[in-house]
mmCIF file of C-alpha atoms and ligand atoms in Angstrom:
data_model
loop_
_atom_site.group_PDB
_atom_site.id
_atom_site.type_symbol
_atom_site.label_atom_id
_atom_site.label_comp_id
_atom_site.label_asym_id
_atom_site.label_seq_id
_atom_site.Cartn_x
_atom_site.Cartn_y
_atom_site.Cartn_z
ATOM 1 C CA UNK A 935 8.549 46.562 -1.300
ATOM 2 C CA UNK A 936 6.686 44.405 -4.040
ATOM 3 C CA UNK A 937 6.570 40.784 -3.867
ATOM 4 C CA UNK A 938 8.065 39.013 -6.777
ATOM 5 C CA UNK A 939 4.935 37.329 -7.424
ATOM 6 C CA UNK A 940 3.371 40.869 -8.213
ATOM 7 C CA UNK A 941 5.993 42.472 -10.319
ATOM 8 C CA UNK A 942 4.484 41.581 -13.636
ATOM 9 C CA UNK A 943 7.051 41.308 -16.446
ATOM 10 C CA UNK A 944 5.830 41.324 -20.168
ATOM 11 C CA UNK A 945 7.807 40.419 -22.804
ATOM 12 C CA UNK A 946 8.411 38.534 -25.728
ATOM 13 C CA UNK A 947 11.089 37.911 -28.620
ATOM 14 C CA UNK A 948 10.156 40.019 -31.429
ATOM 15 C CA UNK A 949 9.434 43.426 -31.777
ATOM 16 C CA UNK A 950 5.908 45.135 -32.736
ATOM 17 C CA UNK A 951 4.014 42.104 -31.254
ATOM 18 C CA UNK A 952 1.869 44.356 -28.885
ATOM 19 C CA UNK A 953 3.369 44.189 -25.934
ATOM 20 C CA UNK A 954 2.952 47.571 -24.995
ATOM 21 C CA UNK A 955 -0.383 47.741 -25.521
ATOM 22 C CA UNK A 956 -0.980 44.870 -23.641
ATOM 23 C CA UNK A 957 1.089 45.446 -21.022
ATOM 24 C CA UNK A 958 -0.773 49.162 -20.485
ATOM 25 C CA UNK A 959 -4.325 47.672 -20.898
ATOM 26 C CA UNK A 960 -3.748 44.750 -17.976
ATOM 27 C CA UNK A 961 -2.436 47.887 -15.981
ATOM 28 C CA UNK A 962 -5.731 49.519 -16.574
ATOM 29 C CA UNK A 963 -7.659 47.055 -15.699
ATOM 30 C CA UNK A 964 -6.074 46.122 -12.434
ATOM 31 C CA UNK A 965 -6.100 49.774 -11.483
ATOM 32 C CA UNK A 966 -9.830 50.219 -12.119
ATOM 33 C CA UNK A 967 -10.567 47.141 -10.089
ATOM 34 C CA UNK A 968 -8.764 48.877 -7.806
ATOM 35 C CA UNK A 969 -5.491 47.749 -7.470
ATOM 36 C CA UNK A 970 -2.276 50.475 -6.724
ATOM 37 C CA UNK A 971 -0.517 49.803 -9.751
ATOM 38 C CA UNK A 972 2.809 50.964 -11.098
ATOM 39 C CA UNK A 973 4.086 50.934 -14.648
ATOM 40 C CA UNK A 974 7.355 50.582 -15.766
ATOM 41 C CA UNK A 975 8.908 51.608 -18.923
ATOM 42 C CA UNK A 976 12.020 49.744 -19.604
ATOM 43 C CA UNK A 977 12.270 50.184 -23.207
ATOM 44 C CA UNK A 978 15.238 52.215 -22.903
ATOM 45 C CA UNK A 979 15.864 52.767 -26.303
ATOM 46 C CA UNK A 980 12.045 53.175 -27.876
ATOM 47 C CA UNK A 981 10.264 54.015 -24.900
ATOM 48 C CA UNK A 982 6.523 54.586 -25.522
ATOM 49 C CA UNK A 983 4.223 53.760 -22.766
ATOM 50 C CA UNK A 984 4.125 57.662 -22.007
ATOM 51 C CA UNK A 985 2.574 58.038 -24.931
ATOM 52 C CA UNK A 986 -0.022 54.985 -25.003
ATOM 53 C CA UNK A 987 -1.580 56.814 -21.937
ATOM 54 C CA UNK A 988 -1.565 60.182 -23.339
ATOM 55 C CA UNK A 989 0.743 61.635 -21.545
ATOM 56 C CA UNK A 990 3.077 63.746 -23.154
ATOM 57 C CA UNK A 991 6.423 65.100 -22.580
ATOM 58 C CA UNK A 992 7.264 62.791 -19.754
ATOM 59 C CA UNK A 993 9.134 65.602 -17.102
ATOM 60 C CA UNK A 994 11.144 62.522 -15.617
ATOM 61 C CA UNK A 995 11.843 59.199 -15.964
ATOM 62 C CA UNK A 996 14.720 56.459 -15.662
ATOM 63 C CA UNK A 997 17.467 58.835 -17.853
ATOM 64 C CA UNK A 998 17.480 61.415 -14.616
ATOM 65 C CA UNK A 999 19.335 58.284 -12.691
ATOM 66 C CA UNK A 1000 21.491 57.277 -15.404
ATOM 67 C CA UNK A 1001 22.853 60.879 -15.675
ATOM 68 C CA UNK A 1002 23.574 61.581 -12.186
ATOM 69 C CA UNK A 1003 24.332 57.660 -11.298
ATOM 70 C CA UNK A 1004 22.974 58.116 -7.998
ATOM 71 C CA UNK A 1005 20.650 56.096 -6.611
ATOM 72 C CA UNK A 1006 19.616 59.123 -4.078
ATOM 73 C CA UNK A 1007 16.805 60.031 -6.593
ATOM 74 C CA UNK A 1008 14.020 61.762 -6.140
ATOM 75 C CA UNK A 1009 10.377 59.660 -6.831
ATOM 76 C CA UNK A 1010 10.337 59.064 -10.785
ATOM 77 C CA UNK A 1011 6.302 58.048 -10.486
ATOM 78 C CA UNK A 1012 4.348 60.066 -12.807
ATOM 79 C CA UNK A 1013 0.760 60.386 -12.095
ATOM 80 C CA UNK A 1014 -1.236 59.121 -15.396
ATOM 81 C CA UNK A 1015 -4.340 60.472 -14.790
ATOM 82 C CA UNK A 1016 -6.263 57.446 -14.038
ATOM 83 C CA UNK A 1017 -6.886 56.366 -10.606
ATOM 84 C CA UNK A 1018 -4.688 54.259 -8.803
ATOM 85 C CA UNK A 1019 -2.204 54.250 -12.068
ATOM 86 C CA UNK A 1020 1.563 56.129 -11.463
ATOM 87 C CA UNK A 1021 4.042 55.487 -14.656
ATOM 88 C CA UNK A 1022 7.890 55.224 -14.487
ATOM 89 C CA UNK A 1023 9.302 56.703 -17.775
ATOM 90 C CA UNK A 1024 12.471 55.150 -19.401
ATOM 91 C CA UNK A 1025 15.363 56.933 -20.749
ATOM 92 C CA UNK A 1026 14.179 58.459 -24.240
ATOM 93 C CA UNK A 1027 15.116 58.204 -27.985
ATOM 94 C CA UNK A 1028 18.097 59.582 -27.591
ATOM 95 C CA UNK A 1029 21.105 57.878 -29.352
ATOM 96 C CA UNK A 1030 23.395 55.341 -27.004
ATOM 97 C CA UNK A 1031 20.176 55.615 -24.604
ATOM 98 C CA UNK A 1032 19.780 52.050 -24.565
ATOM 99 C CA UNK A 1033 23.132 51.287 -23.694
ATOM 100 C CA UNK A 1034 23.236 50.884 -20.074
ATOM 101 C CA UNK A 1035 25.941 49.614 -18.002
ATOM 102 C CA UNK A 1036 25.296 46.527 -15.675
ATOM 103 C CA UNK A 1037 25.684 48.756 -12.063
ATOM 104 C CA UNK A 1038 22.955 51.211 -13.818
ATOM 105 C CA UNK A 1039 20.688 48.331 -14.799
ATOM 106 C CA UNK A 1040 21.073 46.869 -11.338
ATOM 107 C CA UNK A 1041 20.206 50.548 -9.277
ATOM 108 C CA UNK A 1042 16.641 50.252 -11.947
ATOM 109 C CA UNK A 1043 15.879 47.181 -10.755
ATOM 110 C CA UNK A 1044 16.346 47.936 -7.160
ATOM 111 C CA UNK A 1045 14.385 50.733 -7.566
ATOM 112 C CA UNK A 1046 11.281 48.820 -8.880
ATOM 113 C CA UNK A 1047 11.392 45.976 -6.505
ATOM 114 C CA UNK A 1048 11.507 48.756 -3.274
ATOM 115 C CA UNK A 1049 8.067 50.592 -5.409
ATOM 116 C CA UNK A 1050 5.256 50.857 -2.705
ATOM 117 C CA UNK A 1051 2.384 49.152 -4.998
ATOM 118 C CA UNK A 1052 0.216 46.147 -5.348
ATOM 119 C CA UNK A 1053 1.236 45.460 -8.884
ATOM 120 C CA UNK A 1054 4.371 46.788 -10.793
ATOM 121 C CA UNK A 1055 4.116 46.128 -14.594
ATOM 122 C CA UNK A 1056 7.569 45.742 -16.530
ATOM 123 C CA UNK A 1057 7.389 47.041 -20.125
ATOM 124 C CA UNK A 1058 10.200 45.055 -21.973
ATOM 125 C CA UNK A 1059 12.159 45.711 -25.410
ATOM 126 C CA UNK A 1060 11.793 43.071 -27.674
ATOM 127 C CA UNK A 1061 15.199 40.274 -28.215
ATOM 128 C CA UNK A 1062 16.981 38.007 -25.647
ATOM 129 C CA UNK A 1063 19.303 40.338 -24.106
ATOM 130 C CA UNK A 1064 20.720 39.770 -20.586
ATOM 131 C CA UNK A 1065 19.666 43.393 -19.653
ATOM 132 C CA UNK A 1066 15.992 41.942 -20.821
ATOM 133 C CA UNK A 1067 15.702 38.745 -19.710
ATOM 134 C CA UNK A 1068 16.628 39.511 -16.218
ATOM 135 C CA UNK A 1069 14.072 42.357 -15.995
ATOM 136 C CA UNK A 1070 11.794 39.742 -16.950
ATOM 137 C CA UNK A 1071 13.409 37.092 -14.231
ATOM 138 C CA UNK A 1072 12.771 40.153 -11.914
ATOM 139 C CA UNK A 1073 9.122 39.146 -11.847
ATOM 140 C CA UNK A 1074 8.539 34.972 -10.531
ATOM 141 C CA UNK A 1075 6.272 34.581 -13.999
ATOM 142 C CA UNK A 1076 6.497 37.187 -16.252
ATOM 143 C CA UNK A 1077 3.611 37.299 -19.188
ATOM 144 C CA UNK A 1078 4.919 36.528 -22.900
ATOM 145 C CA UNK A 1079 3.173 37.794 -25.892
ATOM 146 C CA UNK A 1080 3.312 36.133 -29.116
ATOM 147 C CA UNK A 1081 1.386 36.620 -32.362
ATOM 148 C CA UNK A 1082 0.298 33.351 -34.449
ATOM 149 C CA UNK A 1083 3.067 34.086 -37.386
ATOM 150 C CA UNK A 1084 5.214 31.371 -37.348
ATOM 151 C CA UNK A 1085 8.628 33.689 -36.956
ATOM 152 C CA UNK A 1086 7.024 35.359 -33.463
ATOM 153 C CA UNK A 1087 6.536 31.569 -32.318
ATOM 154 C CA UNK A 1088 9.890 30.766 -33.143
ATOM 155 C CA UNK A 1089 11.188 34.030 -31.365
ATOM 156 C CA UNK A 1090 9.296 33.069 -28.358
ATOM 157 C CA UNK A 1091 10.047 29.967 -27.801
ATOM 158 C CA UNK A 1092 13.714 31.485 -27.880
ATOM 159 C CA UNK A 1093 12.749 33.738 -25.318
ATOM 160 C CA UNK A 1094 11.501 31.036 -23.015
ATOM 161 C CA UNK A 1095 14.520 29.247 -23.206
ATOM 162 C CA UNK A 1096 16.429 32.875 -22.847
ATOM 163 C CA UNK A 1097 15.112 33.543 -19.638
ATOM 164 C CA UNK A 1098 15.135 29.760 -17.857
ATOM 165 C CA UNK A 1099 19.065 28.973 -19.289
ATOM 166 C CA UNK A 1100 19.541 32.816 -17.918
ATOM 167 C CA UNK A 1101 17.930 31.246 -14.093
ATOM 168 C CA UNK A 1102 19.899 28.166 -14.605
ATOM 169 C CA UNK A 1103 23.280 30.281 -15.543
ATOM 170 C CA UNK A 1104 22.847 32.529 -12.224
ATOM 171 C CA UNK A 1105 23.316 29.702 -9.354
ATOM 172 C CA UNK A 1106 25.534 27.999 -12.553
ATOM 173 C CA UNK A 1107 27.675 31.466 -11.848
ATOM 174 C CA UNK A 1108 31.077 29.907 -10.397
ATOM 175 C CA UNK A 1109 30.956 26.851 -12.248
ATOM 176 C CA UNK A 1110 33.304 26.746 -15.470
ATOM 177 C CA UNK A 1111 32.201 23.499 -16.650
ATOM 178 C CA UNK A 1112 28.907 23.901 -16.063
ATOM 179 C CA UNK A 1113 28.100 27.417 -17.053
ATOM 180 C CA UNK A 1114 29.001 27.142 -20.570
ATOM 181 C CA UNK A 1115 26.269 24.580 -20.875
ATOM 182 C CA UNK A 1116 23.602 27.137 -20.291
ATOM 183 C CA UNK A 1117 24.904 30.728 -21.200
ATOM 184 C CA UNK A 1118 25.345 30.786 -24.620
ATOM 185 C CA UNK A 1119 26.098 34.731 -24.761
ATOM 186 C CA UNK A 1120 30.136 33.987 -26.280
ATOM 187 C CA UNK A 1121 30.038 30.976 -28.905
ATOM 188 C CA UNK A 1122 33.433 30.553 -28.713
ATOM 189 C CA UNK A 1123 33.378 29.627 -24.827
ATOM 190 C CA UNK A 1124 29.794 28.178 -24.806
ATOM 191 C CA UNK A 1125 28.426 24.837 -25.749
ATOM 192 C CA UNK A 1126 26.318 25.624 -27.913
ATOM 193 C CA UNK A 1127 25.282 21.665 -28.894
ATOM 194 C CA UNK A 1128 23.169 22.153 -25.488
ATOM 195 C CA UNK A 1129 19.899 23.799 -26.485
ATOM 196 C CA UNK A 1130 17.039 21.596 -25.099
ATOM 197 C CA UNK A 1131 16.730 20.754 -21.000
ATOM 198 C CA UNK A 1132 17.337 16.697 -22.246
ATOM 199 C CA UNK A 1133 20.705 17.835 -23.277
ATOM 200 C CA UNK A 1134 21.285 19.899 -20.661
ATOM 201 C CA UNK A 1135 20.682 17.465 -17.920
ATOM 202 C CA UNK A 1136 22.418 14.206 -20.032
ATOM 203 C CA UNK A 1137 25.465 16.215 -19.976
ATOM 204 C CA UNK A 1138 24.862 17.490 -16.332
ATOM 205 C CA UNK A 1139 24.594 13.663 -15.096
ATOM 206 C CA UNK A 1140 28.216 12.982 -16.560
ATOM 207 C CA UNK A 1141 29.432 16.132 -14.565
ATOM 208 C CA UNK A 1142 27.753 16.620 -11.825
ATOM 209 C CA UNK A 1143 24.326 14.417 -11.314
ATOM 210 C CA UNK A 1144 23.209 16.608 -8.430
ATOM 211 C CA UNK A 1145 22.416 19.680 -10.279
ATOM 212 C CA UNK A 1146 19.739 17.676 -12.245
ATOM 213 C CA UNK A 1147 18.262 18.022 -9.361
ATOM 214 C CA UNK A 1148 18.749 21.968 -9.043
ATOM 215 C CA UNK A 1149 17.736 22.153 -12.986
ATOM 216 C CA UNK A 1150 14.339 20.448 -12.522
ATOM 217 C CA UNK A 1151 13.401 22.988 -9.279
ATOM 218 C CA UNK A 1152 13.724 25.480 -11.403
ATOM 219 C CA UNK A 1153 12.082 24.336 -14.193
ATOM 220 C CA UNK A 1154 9.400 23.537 -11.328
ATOM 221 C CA UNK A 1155 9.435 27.555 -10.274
ATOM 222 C CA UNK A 1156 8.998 28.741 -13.715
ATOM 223 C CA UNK A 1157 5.678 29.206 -15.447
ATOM 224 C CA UNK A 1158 5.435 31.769 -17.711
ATOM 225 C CA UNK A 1159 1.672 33.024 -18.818
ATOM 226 C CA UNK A 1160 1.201 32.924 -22.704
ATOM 227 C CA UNK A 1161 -0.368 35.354 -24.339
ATOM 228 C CA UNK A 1162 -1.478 34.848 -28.109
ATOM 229 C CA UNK A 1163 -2.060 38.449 -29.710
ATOM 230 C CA UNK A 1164 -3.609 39.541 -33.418
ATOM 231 C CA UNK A 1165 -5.974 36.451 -33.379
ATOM 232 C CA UNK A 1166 -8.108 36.898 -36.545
ATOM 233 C CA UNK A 1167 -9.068 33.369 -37.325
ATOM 234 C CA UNK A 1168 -9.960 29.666 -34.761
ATOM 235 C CA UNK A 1169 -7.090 28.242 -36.637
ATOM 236 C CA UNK A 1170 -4.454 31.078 -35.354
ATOM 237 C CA UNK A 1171 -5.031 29.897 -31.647
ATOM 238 C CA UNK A 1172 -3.324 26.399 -32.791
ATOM 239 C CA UNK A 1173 -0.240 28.315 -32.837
ATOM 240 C CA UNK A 1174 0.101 29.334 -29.300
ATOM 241 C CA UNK A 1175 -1.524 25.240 -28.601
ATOM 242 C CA UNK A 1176 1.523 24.315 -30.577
ATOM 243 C CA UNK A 1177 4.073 26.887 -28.601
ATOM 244 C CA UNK A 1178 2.906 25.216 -25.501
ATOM 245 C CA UNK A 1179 3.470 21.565 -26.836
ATOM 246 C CA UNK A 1180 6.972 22.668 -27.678
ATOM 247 C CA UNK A 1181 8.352 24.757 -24.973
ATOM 248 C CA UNK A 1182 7.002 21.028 -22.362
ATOM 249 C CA UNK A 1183 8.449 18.988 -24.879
ATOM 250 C CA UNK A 1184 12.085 20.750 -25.320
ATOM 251 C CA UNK A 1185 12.206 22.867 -21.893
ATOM 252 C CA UNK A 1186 10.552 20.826 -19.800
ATOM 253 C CA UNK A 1187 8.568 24.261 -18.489
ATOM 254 C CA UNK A 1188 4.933 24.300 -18.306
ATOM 255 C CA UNK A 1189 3.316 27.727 -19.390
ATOM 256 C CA UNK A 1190 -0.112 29.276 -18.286
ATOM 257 C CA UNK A 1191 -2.034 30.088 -21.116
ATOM 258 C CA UNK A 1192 -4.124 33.211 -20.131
ATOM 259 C CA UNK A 1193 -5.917 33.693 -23.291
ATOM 260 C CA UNK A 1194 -6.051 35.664 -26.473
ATOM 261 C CA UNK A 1195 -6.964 39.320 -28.066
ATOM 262 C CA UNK A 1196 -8.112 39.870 -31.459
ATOM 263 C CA UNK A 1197 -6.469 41.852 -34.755
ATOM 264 C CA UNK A 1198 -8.613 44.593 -33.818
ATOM 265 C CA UNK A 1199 -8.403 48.145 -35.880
ATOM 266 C CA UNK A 1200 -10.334 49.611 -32.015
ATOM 267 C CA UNK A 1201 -6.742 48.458 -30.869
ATOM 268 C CA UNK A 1202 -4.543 50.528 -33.437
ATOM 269 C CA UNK A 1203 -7.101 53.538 -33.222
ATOM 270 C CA UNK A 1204 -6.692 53.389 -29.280
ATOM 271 C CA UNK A 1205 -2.817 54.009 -30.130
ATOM 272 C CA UNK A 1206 -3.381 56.841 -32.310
ATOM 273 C CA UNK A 1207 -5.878 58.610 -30.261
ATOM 274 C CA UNK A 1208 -3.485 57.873 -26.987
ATOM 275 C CA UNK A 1209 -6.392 56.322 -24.852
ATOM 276 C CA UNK A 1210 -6.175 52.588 -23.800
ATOM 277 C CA UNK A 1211 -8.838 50.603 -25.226
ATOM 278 C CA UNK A 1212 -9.998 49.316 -21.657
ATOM 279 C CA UNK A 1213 -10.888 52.700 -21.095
ATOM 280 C CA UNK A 1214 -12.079 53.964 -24.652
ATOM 281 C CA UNK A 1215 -13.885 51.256 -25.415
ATOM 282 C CA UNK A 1216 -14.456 49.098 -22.381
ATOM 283 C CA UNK A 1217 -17.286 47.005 -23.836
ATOM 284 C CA UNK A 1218 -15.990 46.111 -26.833
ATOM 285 C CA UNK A 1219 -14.034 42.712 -27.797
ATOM 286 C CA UNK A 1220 -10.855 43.435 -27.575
ATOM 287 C CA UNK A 1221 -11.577 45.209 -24.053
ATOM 288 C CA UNK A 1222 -13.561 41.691 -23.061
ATOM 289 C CA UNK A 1223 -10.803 39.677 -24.009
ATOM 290 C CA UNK A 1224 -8.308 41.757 -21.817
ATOM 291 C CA UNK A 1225 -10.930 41.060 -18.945
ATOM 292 C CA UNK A 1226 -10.529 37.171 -19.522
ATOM 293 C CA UNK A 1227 -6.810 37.419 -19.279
ATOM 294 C CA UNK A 1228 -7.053 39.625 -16.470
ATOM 295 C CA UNK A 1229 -9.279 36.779 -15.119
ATOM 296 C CA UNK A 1230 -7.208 34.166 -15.750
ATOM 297 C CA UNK A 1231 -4.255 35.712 -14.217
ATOM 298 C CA UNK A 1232 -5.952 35.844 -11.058
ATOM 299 C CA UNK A 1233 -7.343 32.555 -11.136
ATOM 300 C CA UNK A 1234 -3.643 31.528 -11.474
ATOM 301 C CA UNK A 1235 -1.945 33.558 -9.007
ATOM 302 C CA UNK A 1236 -4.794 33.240 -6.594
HETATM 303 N N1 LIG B 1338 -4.591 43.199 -31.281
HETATM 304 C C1 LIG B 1338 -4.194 44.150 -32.122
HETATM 305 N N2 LIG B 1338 -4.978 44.564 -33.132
HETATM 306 C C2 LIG B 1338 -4.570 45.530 -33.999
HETATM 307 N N3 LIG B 1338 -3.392 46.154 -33.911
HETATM 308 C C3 LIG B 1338 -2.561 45.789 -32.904
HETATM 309 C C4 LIG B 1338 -2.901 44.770 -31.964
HETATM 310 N N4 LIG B 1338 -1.886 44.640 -31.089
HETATM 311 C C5 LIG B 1338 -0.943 45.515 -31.482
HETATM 312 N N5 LIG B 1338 -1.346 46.213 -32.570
HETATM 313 C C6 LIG B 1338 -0.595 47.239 -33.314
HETATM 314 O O1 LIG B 1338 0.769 46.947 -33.228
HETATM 315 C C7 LIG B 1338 1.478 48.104 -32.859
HETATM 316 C C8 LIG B 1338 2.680 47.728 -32.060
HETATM 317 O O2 LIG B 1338 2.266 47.341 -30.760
HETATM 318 P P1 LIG B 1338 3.229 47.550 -29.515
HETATM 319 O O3 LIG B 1338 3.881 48.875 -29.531
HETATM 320 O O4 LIG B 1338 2.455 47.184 -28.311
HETATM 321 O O5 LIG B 1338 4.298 46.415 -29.844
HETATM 322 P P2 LIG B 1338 5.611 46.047 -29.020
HETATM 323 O O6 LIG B 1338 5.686 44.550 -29.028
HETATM 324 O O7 LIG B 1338 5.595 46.715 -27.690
HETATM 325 O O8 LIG B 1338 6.727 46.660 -29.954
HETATM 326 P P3 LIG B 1338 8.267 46.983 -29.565
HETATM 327 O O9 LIG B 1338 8.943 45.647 -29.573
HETATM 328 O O10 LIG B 1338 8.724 47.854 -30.652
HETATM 329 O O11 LIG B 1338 8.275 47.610 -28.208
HETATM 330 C C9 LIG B 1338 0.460 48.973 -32.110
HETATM 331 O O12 LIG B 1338 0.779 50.325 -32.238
HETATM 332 C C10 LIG B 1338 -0.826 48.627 -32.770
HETATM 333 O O13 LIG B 1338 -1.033 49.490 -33.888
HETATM 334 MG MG1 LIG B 1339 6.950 48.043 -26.794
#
């Protein structure tokens, strides 16, 4: 079974942002260092990481449990052809693929926390759906990739918020009164008005003061690493400075900033040729800044 602490989730609220690529290359680089690593495809609808590590035609993968819905399957771990690096396919491109009931969604994520590895890697979808923020609540601080446009900050941000209201709303579960403060998924049932932690805990003091209490130990529990991707000039670094400022200010949450990787055309040519970069190209930038992240991550997490 995997500790929570090493189930790495990476996400982030737009699409195209490079998380995949990211997410593959940090599971390269642990596994070369040596590390059993797993990675998990949960792009149900536009899975790709099969195809980032050049392996085609994926024989298995998360679909075989959604057709049978049994949980008695066999392993789905693919072996990727680099050491200590298995893959766990998703479901495929084809239509309704993505649409996965709740029970389903809760037999996949059983099935990664009981993987037999020292690091599990979550590929997400892009948006702030439920099925999508609690894969990434699956891991205690998942990664978050943004770029430095000013629509992928904004979309981040709302994935922050996403996944804490999404912690808050789960021990909030029984609560009437207090759940519509935080889960915002039916506007006609939610308060919507509450969409900063300030709010949140104002109106929680005229309810019920003690879960201000609760609120802040979560907040306390959650610190998700940034990651600012498609740098191409000093000034696009601000952005992810500014993130930061924002998501303390308005959530209250403190994010780890592990660093950046550059626009690099080495990156898009890595994804055409179907070779990570840490591997094709292990001494160039882009392969150097993964290694600082990498770094970072472990300076974090110990
Ligand atoms: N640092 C970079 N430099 C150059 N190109 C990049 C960089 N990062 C990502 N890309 C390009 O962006 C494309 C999309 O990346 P990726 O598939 O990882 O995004 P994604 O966030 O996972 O998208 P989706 O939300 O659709 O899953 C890559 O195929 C690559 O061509
Ligand atoms: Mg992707």
């Amino acid at each position: 079974m995997v500790s929570p602490e090493h189930i790495i989730a990476v996400g982030g609220g737009k699409g195209g942002i490079g998380k995949s690529v990211i997410c593959t290359n940090l599971a390269v680089g642990l596994a070369l260092s040596g590390k059993k690593v797993v990675l998990v495809d949960t792009d149900f609808g536009s899975s790709n990481l099969h195809a980032l590590l050049g392996v085609k035609n994926p024989p298995l993968g998360f679909i075989n449990f959604f057709q049978k819905n049994s949980n008695h399957s066999p392993s789905l771990l693919l072996e990727t052809g680099i050491d200590n690096l298995q893959l766990i396919c998703a479901a495929g491109d084809n239509p309704g693929s993505a649409d996965i009931n709740s029970e389903t969604l809760g037999i996949v994520r059983d099935n990664i926390r009981n993987l037999d590895a020292d690091y599990v890697f979550l590929d997400l979808s892009p948006g702030v759906s439920y099925a999508v923020v609690d894969f990434f609540n699956l891991a205690d601080s998942g990664m978050i990739i943004t770029t430095p446009e000013l629509t992928s900050v904004m979309k981040t941000f709302s994935f922050i918020r996403a996944a804490l209201f999404r912690r808050i709303s789960i021990l909030f579960r029984n609560q009437e009164n207090l759940i519509r403060l935080v889960d915002h998924s039916d506007p006609t049932l939610a308060d919507m008005e509450t969409h900063s932690i300030d709010i949140l805990k104002e109106k929680l003091s005229a309810i019920d003061p003690k879960q201000v209490l609760v609120v802040d130990m979560i907040i306390d529990s959650f610190r998700p690493c940034l990651i600012a991707n498609r740098i191409r000039y000093e000034k696009d670094l601000k952005a992810g400075e500014n993130l930061i400022e924002l998501v303390k200010k308005y959530l209250g949450v403190e994010p780890v900033y592990l660093g950046y990787l550059i626009e690099s055309d080495r990156v898009r040519d890595s994804v055409d040729e179907m070779t990570p970069f840490f591997i094709k190209e292990p001494d160039s930038t882009p392969a150097n800044n993964l290694q600082n992240i990498i770094d970072a991550f472990s300076n974090a997490h110990g």
